[in-house]
Structure formats: C-alpha cells, structure tokens
Amino acid sequence: MPALDPELAARLQRTPDGLVCAVVQQYDTREVLMVAWMSDEALARTLATREATYWSRSRQELWIKGATSGHTQAVHEVRLDCDGDTLLVLVDQQGAACHTGDRTCFDADVVLPGDGAP
C-alpha cells in the first residue's frame, strides 16, 4: 500500500474517526457529483493510482468507486481546502455517481429553487 506523504498528512484535519470529507466534481464541467469520506489509506491509494478510493462508513472498508458497478471515477486532480478538513476531488465520471443510479447524488431534492438570477 502506498504511504501518504507526511507533509500532507500533517495538514489534514480529520474527524474523530480519522476521516476527511471529499467533495467530488466532474473535472471539466465542475458538476458536483457526490460527497464521500477518505481515510489516509484511501487518499494515499487515490493519489497513487488515480482511481477514486473512499472509506465506506456503513461497511467499514475501503472501496474503489466503480469496482462492482463499473461506474468509475478517473481522478484528474485533488485539492485540499484552506482548513485542511475537506478535499476537492476532480474526476472523469463514467456512468452514475450516485448509488441510486442518478448521474449525481444531488438530482433528487431541490430544497430552495433557483431565483433565475445569474
């Protein structure tokens, strides 16, 4: 397993269970696809392989996006926010990003509709 760069690891602000939030966007359109969680190991694997790898809180295990569904995420870029508590993962999504089969996890419910302003 690849190791996480110590300088990067020192900058991460993790949750009590050792995770960092990852906001996932389509690299070319900036469409927000999903939010997931990364452990140090998931982030190290993602950086080493450019295959989006996350920590499943429900299954308590690593998962490579698309390993079973075929809906893969090829990672183009990973950014760390100024506080070190959120990653922005820019990917090329193949197929649905959401486990429901939708393109994104944000297609289902509009809580506040847009007002038409640019």
Backbone as a ProteinNet text record, in pm:
[ID]
protein_1_A
[PRIMARY]
MPALDPELAARLQRTPDGLVCAVVQQYDTREVLMVAWMSDEALARTLATREATYWSRSRQELWIKGATSGHTQAVHEVRLDCDGDTLLVLVDQQGAACHTGDRTCFDADVVLPGDGAP
[TERTIARY]
83.7	0	88.8	53.6	130.4	107.9	210.7	200.5	163.1	89.3	51.3	171.6	199	309.5	294	398.3	389.1	351.3	397.4	361.9	212.5	157.6	14.4	-63	-19.2	-86.8	-93.3	12.1	16.3	-82.7	-118.6	-211.9	-358.2	-386.7	-525.5	-588.1	-708.2	-789.5	-898.7	-881.2	-970.9	-1083.4	-1191.1	-1299.1	-1245.7	-1318.1	-1272.1	-1247.6	-1317	-1294.2	-1188.3	-1112	-996.6	-1024.7	-1138	-1177.2	-1174.6	-1160.5	-1167.4	-1277.9	-1359.2	-1467.6	-1409.5	-1467.8	-1425.6	-1546.5	-1539.5	-1640.1	-1590.5	-1675.6	-1633.9	-1705.6	-1627	-1680.9	-1632	-1715	-1672.9	-1566.9	-1451.6	-1336.3	-1358	-1434.4	-1445.2	-1565.4	-1674	-1794.1	-1811.1	-1737.4	-1745.2	-1880.7	-1954.3	-2078.8	-2046.9	-2116.8	-2095.2	-2163.5	-2085.2	-2135.3	-2176.4	-2093.4	-2118.8	-2027.2	-2054.8	-1968.4	-1936.8	-1810.6	-1769.3	-1667	-1611.9	-1514.3	-1388.5	-1273.9	-1145.6	-1067.2	-1014.7	-914.8	-779.3	-675.5	-541.2	-508.2	-545	-516.6	-592.8	-719.3	-798.8	-737.8	-696	-634.5	-501.9	-419.7	-291.2	-311.8	-407.5	-435.1	-486.2	-573.5	-626.1	-513	-423	-311.9	-215.9	-196.1	-102.3	-158.1	-288.6	-347.4	-433.7	-477.2	-572.2	-707.7	-735.2	-867.3	-929.5	-1046.8	-1110.3	-1137.3	-1076.9	-1090.9	-1139.4	-1242.2	-1305.6	-1315.5	-1358	-1385.5	-1536.3	-1588.4	-1731.4	-1760.4	-1832.5	-1865.3	-1965.1	-2054	-2153.2	-2091.5	-1997.9	-1935.2	-1804.1	-1752.1	-1624.5	-1511.7	-1502.6	-1396.9	-1369.3	-1251.8	-1218	-1301.3	-1334	-1398.8	-1350.7	-1319.7	-1281.4	-1409.7	-1436	-1560	-1566.6	-1672	-1694.5	-1640.6	-1576.4	-1518.4	-1624.6	-1744.2	-1850.5	-1954.3	-1978.8	-2082.8	-2032.6	-1901.9	-1847.8	-1855.7	-1914.7	-1928.6	-1806.1	-1700.4	-1570.4	-1546.8	-1447.8	-1403.1	-1252.3	-1210.2	-1067.8	-1031.9	-937.5	-903.9	-808.2	-848.7	-765.9	-684.9	-744.6	-678.8	-740.7	-660.5	-709.5	-656.8	-747.3	-710.8	-751.5	-675.8	-705.1	-749.1	-857.5	-904.2	-813.1	-837.3	-750	-746	-851.9	-855.6	-802.1	-782.8	-732.8	-836.4	-965.7	-1068.2	-1159.2	-1131.1	-1210.8	-1121.9	-1142.6	-1073.6	-1169.9	-1119.2	-1194.1	-1131.1	-1210.2	-1160.6	-1225	-1143.4	-1191.1	-1172	-1282.3	-1280.5	-1345.5	-1320.7	-1396.9	-1488.2	-1614.7	-1713.9	-1763	-1759	-1816.2	-1938.1	-2055.9	-2179.4	-2229	-2316.1	-2378.5	-2280.8	-2284	-2203.4	-2280.2	-2412.3	-2494.8	-2532.8	-2540.1	-2578.5	-2721.8	-2802.2	-2940.4	-2948.1	-2835	-2832.4	-2840.9	-2856.1	-2859.6	-2718.3	-2709.8	-2579.9	-2507.1	-2579.5	-2520.4	-2607.3	-2553	-2628.9	-2716.1	-2709.8	-2783.2	-2894.6	-2944.6	-3053.3	-3192.1	-3201	-3331.6	-3415.5	-3362.1	-3443.5	-3387.8	-3470.4	-3435.2	-3500.7	-3420.3	-3471.3	-3507.6	-3428.5	-3455.9	-3432	-3541	-3523.2	-3448.2	-3375.8	-3305.6	-3402.7	-3354.7	-3442.6	-3425.5	-3347.4	-3329.1	-3219.2	-3160.6	-3052.9	-2926.1	-2843.5	-2720.1	-2621.1
-117.8	0	125	224.4	348.7	425.1	495.1	574.6	718.3	781.1	920.7	1008.6	1105.7	1198	1259.8	1255.1	1305.5	1453.8	1534.7	1677	1696.2	1619.8	1626.2	1572.8	1461	1400.7	1498.5	1576.2	1672	1786.5	1815	1924.5	1883.5	1753.6	1706.2	1724.8	1776.1	1787	1681.2	1572.9	1458.4	1463.2	1392.1	1372.7	1283.1	1270.2	1181.3	1036.8	994	857.9	853.5	962.4	961.1	987.1	1049.7	1069.5	1216.8	1238.4	1372	1370.1	1474.1	1487.2	1510.3	1445.1	1462.4	1503	1623.3	1669.8	1631.1	1563.3	1508.7	1581.5	1635.4	1710	1650.2	1663.1	1631.7	1733.7	1687.9	1776.6	1885.9	1859.4	1957.8	2050.6	2003.3	2086.8	2143	2087.1	2123.1	2085.6	1997.1	1944.2	1868.2	1900.9	1829.4	1693.2	1588.7	1453	1386.4	1400.7	1329.8	1383	1341.1	1366.6	1230.8	1210.7	1083.5	1111.9	1007.1	1020.6	945.1	1000.1	936.2	919.3	801.1	776	810.3	809.4	832	729.2	604.3	499.1	521.3	561	587.2	701.3	807.6	920.2	878.6	805.2	759.9	673.4	584	498.2	580.1	677.5	763.4	839.7	896.4	973.3	884.3	762.4	671.7	611.5	583	509.5	594.9	711.8	798	730.3	627.6	565.9	614.4	674.8	728.9	616.3	628.8	528.9	599.8	546.9	609.6	511.1	564.2	481.1	472.6	352.4	331.1	326.2	426.3	429.2	319.8	284	180.9	40.9	15.9	-116.8	-124.7	-7.7	-2.7	-66.5	-24.4	-75.7	21.2	5.7	83.9	37	129.7	89.9	179.6	115.2	186	212.2	339.7	377	304.5	228.5	157.2	16.3	-30	-164.5	-271.9	-251.6	-350	-301.5	-170.1	-116.4	-85.6	-63.6	-20.4	130.2	201.7	348	412.8	419.2	456.5	607	645.2	783.6	786.6	838.1	859.1	996	998.5	1121.2	1207.2	1332.1	1428.4	1515.8	1551.4	1645	1629.1	1653.1	1654.3	1782.1	1856.3	1980.2	1970.5	2037.8	2044.7	2186.7	2201.8	2336.7	2402.4	2530.6	2611.5	2563.1	2499.1	2449	2306.4	2240.2	2103.5	1999.7	2039.8	1943.7	1895.9	1941	1897.6	1884.9	1777	1755.1	1781.1	1836.6	1850.4	1753.1	1657.2	1553.2	1575.2	1610.2	1634.5	1507.4	1454.4	1322.9	1327.2	1222.1	1195.8	1079.3	1110.7	1011.3	934	802	713.8	646.8	675.9	621.3	705.6	647.3	717.2	731.5	847.6	867.5	821.8	834.5	803	654.3	600.7	459.7	433.6	540.2	524.6	509.5	530.6	523	659.4	766.3	901.4	947.6	1041.2	1097.3	1155	1232.1	1288	1253.4	1271.5	1249.4	1370.7	1473.7	1597.4	1623.4	1519.6	1533.1	1518.7	1458.5	1417.5	1529.4	1609.3	1705.5	1846.1	1936.2	2078.5	2140.2	2184.2	2239.5	2387.6	2459.5	2600.2	2620.2	2635.7	2653.4	2782.3	2779.7	2897.9	3011.8	3134.3	3250.1	3307.3	3242	3287.5	3391	3436.8	3536.8	3469.6	3541.8	3482.2	3450.3
0	0	0	-82	-80.9	49.6	92.5	215.4	179.8	267.1	249.1	282.8	199.3	222.5	361.7	445.4	582.5	591.1	496.5	497.6	471.9	378.2	352.1	471.7	526.3	642	758.5	777.9	889	869.5	746.5	717.6	729.6	727	729.5	867.2	868	988.6	978.2	1050.5	1038.5	1141	1111	1206.6	1318.8	1430.3	1538.1	1492.2	1385.3	1335.8	1225.2	1207.7	1118.5	972	942.1	803	762.8	632.3	573.6	469.5	468.1	371.1	232.1	131.5	-7.6	-91.5	-147.8	-241.9	-380.5	-456.7	-585.4	-697.8	-791.4	-904.9	-1036	-1139.5	-1275.1	-1314.2	-1359.8	-1379.6	-1483.3	-1589.6	-1696.2	-1681.2	-1622.4	-1608.2	-1467.4	-1371.2	-1228.7	-1167.3	-1232.8	-1177.5	-1049.1	-939.4	-813.7	-824.8	-806.9	-824.6	-694	-591.8	-467.3	-358	-236.8	-121.9	-62.1	-27.4	30.5	140.1	197.1	305.4	268.2	307.2	280.7	409.7	427.3	532.3	471.5	552.6	498.7	391	416.1	318.7	188.7	197.7	77.3	-3.6	65.4	-4.1	-66.8	6	-48.6	-172.9	-168.4	-284.9	-402.5	-373.5	-479.7	-547.3	-468	-523.3	-602.7	-557.9	-623.9	-752.7	-753.5	-865.9	-958.2	-909.9	-981.3	-1000.6	-920.5	-912.6	-781.8	-788.7	-668.2	-569.3	-451.9	-346.1	-220.9	-157.8	-43.2	72.9	187.8	304	318.9	317.9	337.9	487	536	678.9	713.7	621	650.9	651	559.5	551.4	627.6	670.2	742	661.4	533.2	447.2	333.3	273	154.8	37.1	-52	-177.5	-290.2	-401	-522.2	-599.1	-625.9	-694.8	-829	-847.7	-972.5	-977.9	-870.7	-871.7	-895.4	-843	-865.2	-965.6	-971.1	-1059.3	-1199.8	-1213.9	-1341.8	-1362.3	-1266.4	-1273.7	-1209.5	-1285.2	-1232.9	-1228.6	-1150.5	-1141.7	-1162.7	-1277.4	-1304	-1246.4	-1156.2	-1084.5	-1167	-1187.9	-1260.9	-1166.5	-1052.8	-961	-823	-719.2	-581.4	-517.1	-453.3	-384.7	-238	-153.6	-10.6	21.5	96.8	129.8	233.1	256.4	342	486.7	534.4	671.6	684.7	573.5	575.4	611.5	609.6	650.7	537.2	415.2	300.9	178.3	105.9	-20.5	-135	-242.7	-366.7	-464.4	-510.1	-599.3	-735.8	-834	-969.8	-1050.4	-1103.2	-1167.5	-1305.1	-1381	-1502.1	-1467.7	-1444.6	-1403	-1524.3	-1514.8	-1616.9	-1556.3	-1611.6	-1557.2	-1440.7	-1361.3	-1248.7	-1132.6	-1068.2	-947.3	-824	-827	-710.5	-706.5	-586.7	-571.3	-615.9	-633.3	-680.1	-831.2	-898.2	-1044.5	-1111.9	-1032.9	-1089.1	-1123	-1215.4	-1254.7	-1133.4	-1049.8	-928.7	-809.2	-691.7	-568.4	-535.3	-618	-589.6	-689.6	-757.1	-853.5	-791.8	-675.6	-623.5	-563.5	-474	-399.3	-408.6	-461.8	-462.5	-339.7	-245.4	-120.9	-137.7	-215.1	-244.7	-393.7	-470.3	-615.2	-646.8	-759	-803.1	-833.9	-817.7	-841.6	-981	-1064.1	-1201.7	-1217.1	-1106.1	-1114.1	-1164.2	-1239.2	-1290.5	-1181.8
[MASK]
++++++++++++++++++++++++++++++++++++++++++++++++++++++++++++++++++++++++++++++++++++++++++++++++++++++++++++++++++++++

